[in-house]
XYZ file of C-alpha atoms in Angstrom:
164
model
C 137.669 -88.460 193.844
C 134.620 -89.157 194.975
C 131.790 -91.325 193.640
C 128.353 -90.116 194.315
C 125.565 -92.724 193.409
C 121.713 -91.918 193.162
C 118.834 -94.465 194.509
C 115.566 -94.148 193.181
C 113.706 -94.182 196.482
C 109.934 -96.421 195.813
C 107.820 -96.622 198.676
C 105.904 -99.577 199.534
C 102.463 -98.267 198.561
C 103.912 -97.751 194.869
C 105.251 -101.258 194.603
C 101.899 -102.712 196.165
C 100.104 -100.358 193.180
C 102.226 -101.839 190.622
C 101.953 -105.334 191.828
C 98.225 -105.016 191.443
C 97.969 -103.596 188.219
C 100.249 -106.377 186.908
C 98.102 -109.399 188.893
C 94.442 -107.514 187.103
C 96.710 -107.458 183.333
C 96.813 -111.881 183.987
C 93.620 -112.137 185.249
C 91.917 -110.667 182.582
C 93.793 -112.401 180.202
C 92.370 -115.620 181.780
C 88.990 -114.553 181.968
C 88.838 -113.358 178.496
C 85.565 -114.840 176.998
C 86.504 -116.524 173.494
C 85.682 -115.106 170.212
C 84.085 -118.112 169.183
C 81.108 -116.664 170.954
C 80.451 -119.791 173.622
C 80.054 -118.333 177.228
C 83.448 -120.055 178.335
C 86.915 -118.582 179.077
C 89.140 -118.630 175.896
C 91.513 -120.451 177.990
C 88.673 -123.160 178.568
C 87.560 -123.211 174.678
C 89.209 -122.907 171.561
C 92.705 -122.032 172.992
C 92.979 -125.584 173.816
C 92.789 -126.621 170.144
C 95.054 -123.388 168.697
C 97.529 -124.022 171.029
C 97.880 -128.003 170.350
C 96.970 -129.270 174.066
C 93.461 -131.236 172.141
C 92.354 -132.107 168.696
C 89.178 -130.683 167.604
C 86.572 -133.368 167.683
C 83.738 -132.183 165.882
C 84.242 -130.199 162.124
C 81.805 -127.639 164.675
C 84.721 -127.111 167.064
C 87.913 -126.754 164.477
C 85.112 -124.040 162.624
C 84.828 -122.284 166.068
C 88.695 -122.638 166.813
C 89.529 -121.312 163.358
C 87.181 -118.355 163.657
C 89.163 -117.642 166.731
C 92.096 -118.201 165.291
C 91.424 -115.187 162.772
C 90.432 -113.085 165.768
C 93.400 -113.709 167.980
C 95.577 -113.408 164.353
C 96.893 -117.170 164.562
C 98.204 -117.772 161.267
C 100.315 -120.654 161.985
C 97.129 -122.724 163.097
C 94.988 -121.505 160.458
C 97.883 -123.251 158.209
C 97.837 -126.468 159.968
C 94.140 -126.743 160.017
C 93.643 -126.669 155.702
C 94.359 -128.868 153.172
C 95.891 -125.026 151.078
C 98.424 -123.291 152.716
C 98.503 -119.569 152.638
C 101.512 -117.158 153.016
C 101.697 -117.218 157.161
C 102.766 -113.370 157.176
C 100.379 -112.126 155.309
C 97.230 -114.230 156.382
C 98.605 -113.067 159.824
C 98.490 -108.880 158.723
C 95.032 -109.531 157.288
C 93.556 -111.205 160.406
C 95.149 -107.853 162.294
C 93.884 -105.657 160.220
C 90.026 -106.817 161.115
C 87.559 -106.188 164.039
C 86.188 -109.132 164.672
C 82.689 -109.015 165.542
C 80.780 -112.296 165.858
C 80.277 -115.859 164.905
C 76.279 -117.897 163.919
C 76.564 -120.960 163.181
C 73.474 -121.168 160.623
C 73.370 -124.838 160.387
C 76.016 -128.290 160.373
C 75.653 -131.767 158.795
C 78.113 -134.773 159.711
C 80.979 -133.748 160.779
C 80.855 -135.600 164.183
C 83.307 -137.125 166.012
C 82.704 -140.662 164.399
C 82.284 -138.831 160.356
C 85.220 -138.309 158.012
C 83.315 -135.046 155.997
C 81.174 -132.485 157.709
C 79.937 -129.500 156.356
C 79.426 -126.058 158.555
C 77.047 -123.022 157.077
C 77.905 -119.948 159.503
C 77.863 -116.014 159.311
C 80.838 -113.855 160.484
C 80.795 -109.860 160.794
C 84.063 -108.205 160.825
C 85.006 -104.216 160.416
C 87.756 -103.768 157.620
C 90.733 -101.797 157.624
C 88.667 -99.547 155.443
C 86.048 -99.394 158.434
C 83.592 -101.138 156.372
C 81.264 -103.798 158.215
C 81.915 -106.853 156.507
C 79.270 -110.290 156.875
C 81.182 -113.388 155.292
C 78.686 -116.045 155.360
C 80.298 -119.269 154.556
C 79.130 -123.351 153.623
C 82.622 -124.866 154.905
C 83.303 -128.389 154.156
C 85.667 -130.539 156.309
C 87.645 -133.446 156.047
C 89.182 -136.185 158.778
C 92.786 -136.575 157.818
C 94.768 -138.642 159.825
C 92.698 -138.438 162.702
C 92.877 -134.868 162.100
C 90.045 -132.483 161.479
C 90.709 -129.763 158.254
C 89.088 -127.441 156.527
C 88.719 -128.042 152.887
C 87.237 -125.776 150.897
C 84.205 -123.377 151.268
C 81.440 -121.324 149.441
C 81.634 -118.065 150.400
C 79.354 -114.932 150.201
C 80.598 -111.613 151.411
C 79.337 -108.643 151.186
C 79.525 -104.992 153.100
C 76.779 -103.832 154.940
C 75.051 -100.495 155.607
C 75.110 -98.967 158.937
C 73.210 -96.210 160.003
């Protein structure tokens, strides 16, 4: 009996090709500008706080890094920046299920490095699942806790807004 056995023949050109494709997939990963909507590398901004390498020191930058959190669907931080907890899973499918558009800070009081309260007035435009645009404007209040920065509660105005 005799065993016949098949190569899949890839030339050098196609591996080069492939090799590229995959090294432009990481680098635009790392130059990805963050949602927070500072001119830096997400990598270089608020990743550094959802990912647990720094501690927000400003009520400012956990407000940024939790906008971004809802833009890259980050659940789990979102979680273990507030004082309420929210069902991780479903939090999660929401934040998925939006376009996020943009972050303005409006205004900020406190809330600096040396404060244990700030408070954070900012404006956030998201599509829907329903393809509605969606502005969410928002007077967050924070809270030091243990050392840590959290969002506490907020008053909250949405509403959906005509396009044309």
């Amino acid at each position: 009996m005799v065993e016949s056995t098949s190569y899949l023949y890839v030339t050098p050109s196609k591996i080069i090709l492939a090799l590229i494709a995959q090294i432009h997939v990481i680098c635009s990963m790392k130059t990805s500008l963050c949602p927070c909507g500072s001119a830096l590398n997400f990598d270089e901004c608020c990743h550094v706080f959802i990912s647990g390498q720094q501690l927000p020191l400003t009520a400012l930058q956990l407000m940024k890094s939790r906008y971004s959190a809802f833009a890259t669907a980050n659940a789990l931080y979102l979680n273990q920046t507030s004082m309420v907890q929210h069902n991780t899973k479903e939090l999660e499918a929401w934040a998925k299920s939006n376009d996020w558009q943009s972050l303005t800070i409006i205004a900020k009081s406190g809330g600096e490095a040396a404060d244990s309260k700030g408070v954070v007035k900012f404006k956030v435009l998201y599509w829907n699942a329903e393809k509605q645009l969606i502005a969410h404007e928002e007077e967050s209040t924070f809270v030091k806790k243990n050392q840590q920065w959290m969002y506490e509660t907020g008053l909250v105005n949405v509403s959906i807004q005509t396009t044309s």
